[in-house]
Short mmCIF file of C-alpha atoms in Angstrom, two decimals:
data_model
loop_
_atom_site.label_atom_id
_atom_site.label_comp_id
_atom_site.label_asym_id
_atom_site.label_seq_id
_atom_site.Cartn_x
_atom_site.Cartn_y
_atom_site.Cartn_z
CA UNK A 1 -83.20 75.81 59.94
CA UNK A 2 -83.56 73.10 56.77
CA UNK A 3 -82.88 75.62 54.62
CA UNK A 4 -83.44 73.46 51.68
CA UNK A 5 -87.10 72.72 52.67
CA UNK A 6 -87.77 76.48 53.07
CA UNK A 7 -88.56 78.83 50.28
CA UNK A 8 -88.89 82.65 50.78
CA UNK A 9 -92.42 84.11 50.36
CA UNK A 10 -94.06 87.04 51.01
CA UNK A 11 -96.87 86.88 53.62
CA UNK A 12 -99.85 89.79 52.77
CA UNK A 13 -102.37 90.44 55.40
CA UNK A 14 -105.41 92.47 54.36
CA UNK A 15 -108.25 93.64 56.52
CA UNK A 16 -111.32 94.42 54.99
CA UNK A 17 -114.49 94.83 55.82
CA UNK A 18 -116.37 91.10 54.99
CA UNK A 19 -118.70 92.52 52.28
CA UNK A 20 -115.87 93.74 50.76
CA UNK A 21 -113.50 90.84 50.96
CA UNK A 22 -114.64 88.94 47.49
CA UNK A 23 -113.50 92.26 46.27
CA UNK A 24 -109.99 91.18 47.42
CA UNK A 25 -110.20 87.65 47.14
CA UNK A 26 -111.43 87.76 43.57
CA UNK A 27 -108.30 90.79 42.97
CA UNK A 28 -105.96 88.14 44.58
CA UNK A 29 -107.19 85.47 42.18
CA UNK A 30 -106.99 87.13 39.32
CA UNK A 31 -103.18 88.50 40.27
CA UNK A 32 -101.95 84.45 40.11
CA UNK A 33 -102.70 84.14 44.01
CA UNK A 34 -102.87 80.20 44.52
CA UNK A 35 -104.54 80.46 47.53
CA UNK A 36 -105.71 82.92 50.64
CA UNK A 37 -107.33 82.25 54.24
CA UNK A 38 -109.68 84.13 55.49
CA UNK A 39 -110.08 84.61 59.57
CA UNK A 40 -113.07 86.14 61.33
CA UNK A 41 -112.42 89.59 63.17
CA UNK A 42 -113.87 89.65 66.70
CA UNK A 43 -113.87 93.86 66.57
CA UNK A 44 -111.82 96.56 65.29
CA UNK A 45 -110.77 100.24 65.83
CA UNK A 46 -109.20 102.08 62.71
CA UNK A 47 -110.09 105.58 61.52
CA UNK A 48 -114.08 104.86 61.69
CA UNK A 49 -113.96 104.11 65.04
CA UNK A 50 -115.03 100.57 66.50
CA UNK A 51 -116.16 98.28 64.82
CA UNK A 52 -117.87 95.52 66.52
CA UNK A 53 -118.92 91.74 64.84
CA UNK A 54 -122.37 90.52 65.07
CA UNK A 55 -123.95 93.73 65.14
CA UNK A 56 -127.38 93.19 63.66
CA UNK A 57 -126.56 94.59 59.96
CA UNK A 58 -123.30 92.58 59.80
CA UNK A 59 -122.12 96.34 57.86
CA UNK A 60 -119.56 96.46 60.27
CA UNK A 61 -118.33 93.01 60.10
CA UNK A 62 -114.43 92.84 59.12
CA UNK A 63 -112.25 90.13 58.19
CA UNK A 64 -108.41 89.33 57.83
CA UNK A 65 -107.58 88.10 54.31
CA UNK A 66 -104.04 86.10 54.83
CA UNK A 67 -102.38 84.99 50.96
CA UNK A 68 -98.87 83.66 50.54
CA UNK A 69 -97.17 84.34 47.28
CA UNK A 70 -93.96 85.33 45.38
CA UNK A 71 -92.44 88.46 45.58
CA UNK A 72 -94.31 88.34 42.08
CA UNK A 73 -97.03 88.41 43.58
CA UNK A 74 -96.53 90.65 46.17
CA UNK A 75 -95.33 93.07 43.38
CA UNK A 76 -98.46 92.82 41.45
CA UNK A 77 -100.93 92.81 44.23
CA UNK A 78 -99.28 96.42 45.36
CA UNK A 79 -99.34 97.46 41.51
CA UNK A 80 -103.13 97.16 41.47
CA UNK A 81 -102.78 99.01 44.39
CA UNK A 82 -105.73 101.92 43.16
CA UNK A 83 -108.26 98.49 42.59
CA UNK A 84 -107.74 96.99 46.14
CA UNK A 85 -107.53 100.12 47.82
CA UNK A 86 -111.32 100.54 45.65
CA UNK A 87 -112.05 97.79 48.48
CA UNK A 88 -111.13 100.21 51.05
CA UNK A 89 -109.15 97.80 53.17
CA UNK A 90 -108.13 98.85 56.37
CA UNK A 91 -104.82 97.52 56.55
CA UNK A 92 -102.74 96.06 53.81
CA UNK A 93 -99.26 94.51 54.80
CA UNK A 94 -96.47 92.82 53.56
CA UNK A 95 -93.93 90.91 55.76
CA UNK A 96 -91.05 87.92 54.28
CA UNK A 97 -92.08 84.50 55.78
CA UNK A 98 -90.20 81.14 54.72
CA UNK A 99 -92.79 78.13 53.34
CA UNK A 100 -92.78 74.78 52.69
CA UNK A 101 -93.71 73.24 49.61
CA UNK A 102 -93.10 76.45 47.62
CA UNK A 103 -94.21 75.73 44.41
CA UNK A 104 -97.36 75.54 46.11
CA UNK A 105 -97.33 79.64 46.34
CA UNK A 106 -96.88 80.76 43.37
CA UNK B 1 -91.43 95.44 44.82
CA UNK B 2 -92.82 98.70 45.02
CA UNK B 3 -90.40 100.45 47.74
CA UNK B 4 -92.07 103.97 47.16
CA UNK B 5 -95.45 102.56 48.05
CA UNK B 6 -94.39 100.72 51.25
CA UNK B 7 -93.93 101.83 54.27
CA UNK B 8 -91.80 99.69 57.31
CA UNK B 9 -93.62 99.53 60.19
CA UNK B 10 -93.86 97.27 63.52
CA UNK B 11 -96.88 94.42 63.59
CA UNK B 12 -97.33 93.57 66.98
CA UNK B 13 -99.44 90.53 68.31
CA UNK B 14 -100.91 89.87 71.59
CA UNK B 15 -102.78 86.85 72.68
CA UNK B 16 -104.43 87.29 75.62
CA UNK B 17 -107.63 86.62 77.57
CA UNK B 18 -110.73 87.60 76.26
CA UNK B 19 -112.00 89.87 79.27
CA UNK B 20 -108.50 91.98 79.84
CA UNK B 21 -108.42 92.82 75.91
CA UNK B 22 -110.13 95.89 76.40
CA UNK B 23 -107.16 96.83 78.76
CA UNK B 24 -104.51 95.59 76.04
CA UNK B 25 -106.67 98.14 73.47
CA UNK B 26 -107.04 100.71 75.82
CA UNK B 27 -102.89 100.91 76.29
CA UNK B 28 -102.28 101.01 72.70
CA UNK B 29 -104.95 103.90 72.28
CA UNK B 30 -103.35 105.58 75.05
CA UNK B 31 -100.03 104.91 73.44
CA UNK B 32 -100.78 106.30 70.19
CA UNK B 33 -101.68 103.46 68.19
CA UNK B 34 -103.93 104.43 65.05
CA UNK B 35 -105.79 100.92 65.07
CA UNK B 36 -106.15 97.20 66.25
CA UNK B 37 -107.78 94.33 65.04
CA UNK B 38 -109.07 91.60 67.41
CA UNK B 39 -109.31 88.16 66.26
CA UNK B 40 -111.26 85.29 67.93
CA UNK B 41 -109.02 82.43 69.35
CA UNK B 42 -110.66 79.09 69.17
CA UNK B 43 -108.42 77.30 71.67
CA UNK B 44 -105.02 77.42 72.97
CA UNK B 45 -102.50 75.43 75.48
CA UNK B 46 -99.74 77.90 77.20
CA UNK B 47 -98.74 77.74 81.04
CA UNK B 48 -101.96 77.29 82.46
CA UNK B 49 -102.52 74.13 79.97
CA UNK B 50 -105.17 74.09 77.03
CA UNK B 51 -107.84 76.87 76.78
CA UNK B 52 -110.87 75.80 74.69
CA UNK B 53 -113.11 78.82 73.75
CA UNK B 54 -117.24 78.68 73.91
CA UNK B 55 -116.89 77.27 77.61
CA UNK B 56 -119.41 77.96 79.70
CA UNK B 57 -118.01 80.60 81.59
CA UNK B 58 -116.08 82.30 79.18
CA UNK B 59 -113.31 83.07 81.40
CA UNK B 60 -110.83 80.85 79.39
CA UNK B 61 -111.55 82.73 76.17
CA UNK B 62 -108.34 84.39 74.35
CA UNK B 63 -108.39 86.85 71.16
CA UNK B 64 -105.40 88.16 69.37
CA UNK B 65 -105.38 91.38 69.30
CA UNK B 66 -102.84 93.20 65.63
CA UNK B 67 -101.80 96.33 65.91
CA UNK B 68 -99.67 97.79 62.82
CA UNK B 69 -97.49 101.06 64.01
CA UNK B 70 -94.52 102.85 64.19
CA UNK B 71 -91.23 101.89 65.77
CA UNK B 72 -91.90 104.51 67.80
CA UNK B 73 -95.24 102.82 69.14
CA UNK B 74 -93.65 99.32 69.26
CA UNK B 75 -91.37 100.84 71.63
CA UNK B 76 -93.78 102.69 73.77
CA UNK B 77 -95.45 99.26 74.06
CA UNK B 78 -92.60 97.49 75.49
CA UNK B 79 -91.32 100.53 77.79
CA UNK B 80 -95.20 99.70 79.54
CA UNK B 81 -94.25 96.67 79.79
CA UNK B 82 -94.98 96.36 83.46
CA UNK B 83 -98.67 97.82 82.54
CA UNK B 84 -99.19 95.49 79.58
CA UNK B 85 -97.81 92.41 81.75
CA UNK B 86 -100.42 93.33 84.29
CA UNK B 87 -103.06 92.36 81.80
CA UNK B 88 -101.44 88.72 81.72
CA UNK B 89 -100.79 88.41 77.91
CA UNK B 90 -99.58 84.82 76.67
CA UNK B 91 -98.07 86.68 73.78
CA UNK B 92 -96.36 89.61 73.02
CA UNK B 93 -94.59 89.34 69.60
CA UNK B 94 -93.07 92.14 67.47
CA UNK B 95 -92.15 91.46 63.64
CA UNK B 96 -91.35 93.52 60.74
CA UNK B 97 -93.64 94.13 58.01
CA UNK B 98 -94.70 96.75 54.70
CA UNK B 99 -97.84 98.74 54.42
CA UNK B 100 -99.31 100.50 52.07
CA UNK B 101 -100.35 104.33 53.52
CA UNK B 102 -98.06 104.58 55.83
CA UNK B 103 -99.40 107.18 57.42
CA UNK B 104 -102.19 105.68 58.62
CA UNK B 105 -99.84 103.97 61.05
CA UNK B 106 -99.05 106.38 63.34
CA UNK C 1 -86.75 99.26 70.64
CA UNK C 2 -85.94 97.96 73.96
CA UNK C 3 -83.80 95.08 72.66
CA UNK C 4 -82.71 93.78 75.93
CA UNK C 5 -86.30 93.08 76.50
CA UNK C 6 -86.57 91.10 73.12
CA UNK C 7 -85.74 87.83 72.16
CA UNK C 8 -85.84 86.47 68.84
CA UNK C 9 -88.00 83.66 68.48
CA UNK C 10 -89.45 81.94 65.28
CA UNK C 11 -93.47 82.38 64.53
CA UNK C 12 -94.76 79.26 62.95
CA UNK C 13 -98.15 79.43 61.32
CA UNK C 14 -100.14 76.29 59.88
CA UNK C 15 -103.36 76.01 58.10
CA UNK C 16 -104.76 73.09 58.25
CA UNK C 17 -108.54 71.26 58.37
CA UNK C 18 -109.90 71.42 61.34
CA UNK C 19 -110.36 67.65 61.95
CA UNK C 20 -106.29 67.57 61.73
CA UNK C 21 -105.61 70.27 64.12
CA UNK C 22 -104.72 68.13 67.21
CA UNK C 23 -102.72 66.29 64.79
CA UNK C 24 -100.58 69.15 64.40
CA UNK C 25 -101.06 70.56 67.84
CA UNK C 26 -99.98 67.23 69.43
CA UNK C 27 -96.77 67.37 66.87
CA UNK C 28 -96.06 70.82 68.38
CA UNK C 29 -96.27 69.38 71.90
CA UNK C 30 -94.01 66.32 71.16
CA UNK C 31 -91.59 68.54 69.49
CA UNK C 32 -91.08 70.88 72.98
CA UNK C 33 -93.53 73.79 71.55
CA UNK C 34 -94.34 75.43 74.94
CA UNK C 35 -97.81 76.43 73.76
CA UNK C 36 -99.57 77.06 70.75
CA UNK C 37 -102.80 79.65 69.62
CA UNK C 38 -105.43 78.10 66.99
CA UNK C 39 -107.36 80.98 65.44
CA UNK C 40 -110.92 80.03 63.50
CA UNK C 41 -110.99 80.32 60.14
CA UNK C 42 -113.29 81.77 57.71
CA UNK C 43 -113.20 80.59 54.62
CA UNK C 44 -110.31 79.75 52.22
CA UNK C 45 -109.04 78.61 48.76
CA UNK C 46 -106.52 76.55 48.07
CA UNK C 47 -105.54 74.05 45.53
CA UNK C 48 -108.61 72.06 46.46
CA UNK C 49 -110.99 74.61 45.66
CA UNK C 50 -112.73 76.88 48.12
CA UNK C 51 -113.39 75.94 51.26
CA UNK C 52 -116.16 77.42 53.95
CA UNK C 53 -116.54 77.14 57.45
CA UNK C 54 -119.97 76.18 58.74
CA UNK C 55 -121.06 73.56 56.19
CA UNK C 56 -123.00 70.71 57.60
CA UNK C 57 -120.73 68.23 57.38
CA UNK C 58 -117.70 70.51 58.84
CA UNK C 59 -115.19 68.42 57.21
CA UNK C 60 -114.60 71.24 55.10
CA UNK C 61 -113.31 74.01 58.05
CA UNK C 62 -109.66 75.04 58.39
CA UNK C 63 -107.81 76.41 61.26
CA UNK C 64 -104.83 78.36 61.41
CA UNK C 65 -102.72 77.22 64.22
CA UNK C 66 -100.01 79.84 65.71
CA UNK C 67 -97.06 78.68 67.54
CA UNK C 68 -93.99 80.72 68.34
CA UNK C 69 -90.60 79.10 69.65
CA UNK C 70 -86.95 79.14 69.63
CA UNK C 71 -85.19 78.04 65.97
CA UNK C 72 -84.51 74.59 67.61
CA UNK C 73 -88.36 74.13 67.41
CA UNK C 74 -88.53 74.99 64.19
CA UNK C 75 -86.19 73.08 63.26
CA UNK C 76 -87.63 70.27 64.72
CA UNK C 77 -90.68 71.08 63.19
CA UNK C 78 -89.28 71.28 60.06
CA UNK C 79 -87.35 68.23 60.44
CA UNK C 80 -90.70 66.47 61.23
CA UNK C 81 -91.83 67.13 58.10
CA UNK C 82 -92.56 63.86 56.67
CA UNK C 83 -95.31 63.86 59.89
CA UNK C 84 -96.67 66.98 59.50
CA UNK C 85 -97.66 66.78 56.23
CA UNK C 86 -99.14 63.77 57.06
CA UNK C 87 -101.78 66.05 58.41
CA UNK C 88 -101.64 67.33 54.91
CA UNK C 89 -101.79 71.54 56.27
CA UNK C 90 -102.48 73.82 53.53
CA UNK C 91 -99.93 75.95 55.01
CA UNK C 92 -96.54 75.73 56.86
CA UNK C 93 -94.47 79.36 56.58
CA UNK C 94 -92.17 80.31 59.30
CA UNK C 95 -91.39 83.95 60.24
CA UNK C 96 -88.70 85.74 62.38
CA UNK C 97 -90.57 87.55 65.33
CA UNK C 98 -89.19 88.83 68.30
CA UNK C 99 -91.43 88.19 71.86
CA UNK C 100 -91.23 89.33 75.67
CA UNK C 101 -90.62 87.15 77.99
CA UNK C 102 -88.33 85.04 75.84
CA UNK C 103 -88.09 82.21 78.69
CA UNK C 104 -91.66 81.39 77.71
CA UNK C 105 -91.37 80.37 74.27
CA UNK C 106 -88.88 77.60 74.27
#
């Protein structure tokens, strides 16, 4: 591995339910996040049962928020832990993941 | 980072076809998983060459299916390995990762 | 964990527009990638600005293209950076996973 064109950064993956997820985008924003995906989820189970996409009320919807940061980041984003959880995600994770272009992820 | 708030746990990722996810989900229920998220695949090239999703049939649809557990359930997984094989996954990846309320990971 | 049924592999995950994505995925091929996921994406911000799937013109959808393979395809990938970013991805991180089937991920 070109180590020199990698730079360490923590990977956070948050599922939410999508009428939620400006909730966590806005938190992310707001923490110094310089950026976040957001993928579709087809259907879920967690502790509310199964969730399913395109039901008629799109209440059920839920989405995957992916954002790259610093360990800064990462730090902050858990600190504020009692605002995201207010978002009642389903799943908030942290794993390490190498970019390029750090300075891009801040 | 917070150490006290995270919790290490196993994120495992399985791409597979769209009609045997429900047997993927329906071993990691029966294992013990606590959750899964299924994600829509949009295409994909692996042995049998590219898979485009929205075809007509269907058929060559794939989803990713997440599920977030214990090391314990990560290994359960892979000791059914013959059963989970049977459902013809592309993809069966294991990393490490963090969450938050760990015990909602079983 | 089974760890004679593991093999470590790199997990290399790219956001990029979606009108680049064969740019990328043909990159992948080139480079010996022995198959490659692209997952839909939702929406996104990044140092453009916001972006959203779905707008008329489409030019303004991302994808997030998976691809797991040995550390000599990272590597390469990473050595092929100059070409990549040609495709100008939003995203390039690299992550240590472990996969069954090892032989299939080359």
């Amino acid at each position: 591995m070109n180590e020199t064109a990698l730079h360490a950064r923590k990977r956070i993956e948050i599922v939410v339910e999508a009428k939620r997820a400006d909730d966590v985008t806005e938190l992310l924003d707001r923490l110094g996040a310089t950026g976040w995906t957001v993928l579709p989820v087809a259907q879920g189970r967690g502790r509310q049962g199964i969730r399913q996409s395109g039901d008629l009320s799109g209440v059920l919807d839920n989405v995957l928020i992916l954002c790259i940061g610093s360990a800064g980041l990462a730090e902050r984003v858990l600190a504020a832990r009692e605002e995201l959880l207010g978002a009642r995600p389903a799943i908030v994770s942290v794993s390490e993941c190498q970019v390029l272009r750090g300075e891009r992820f801040g």
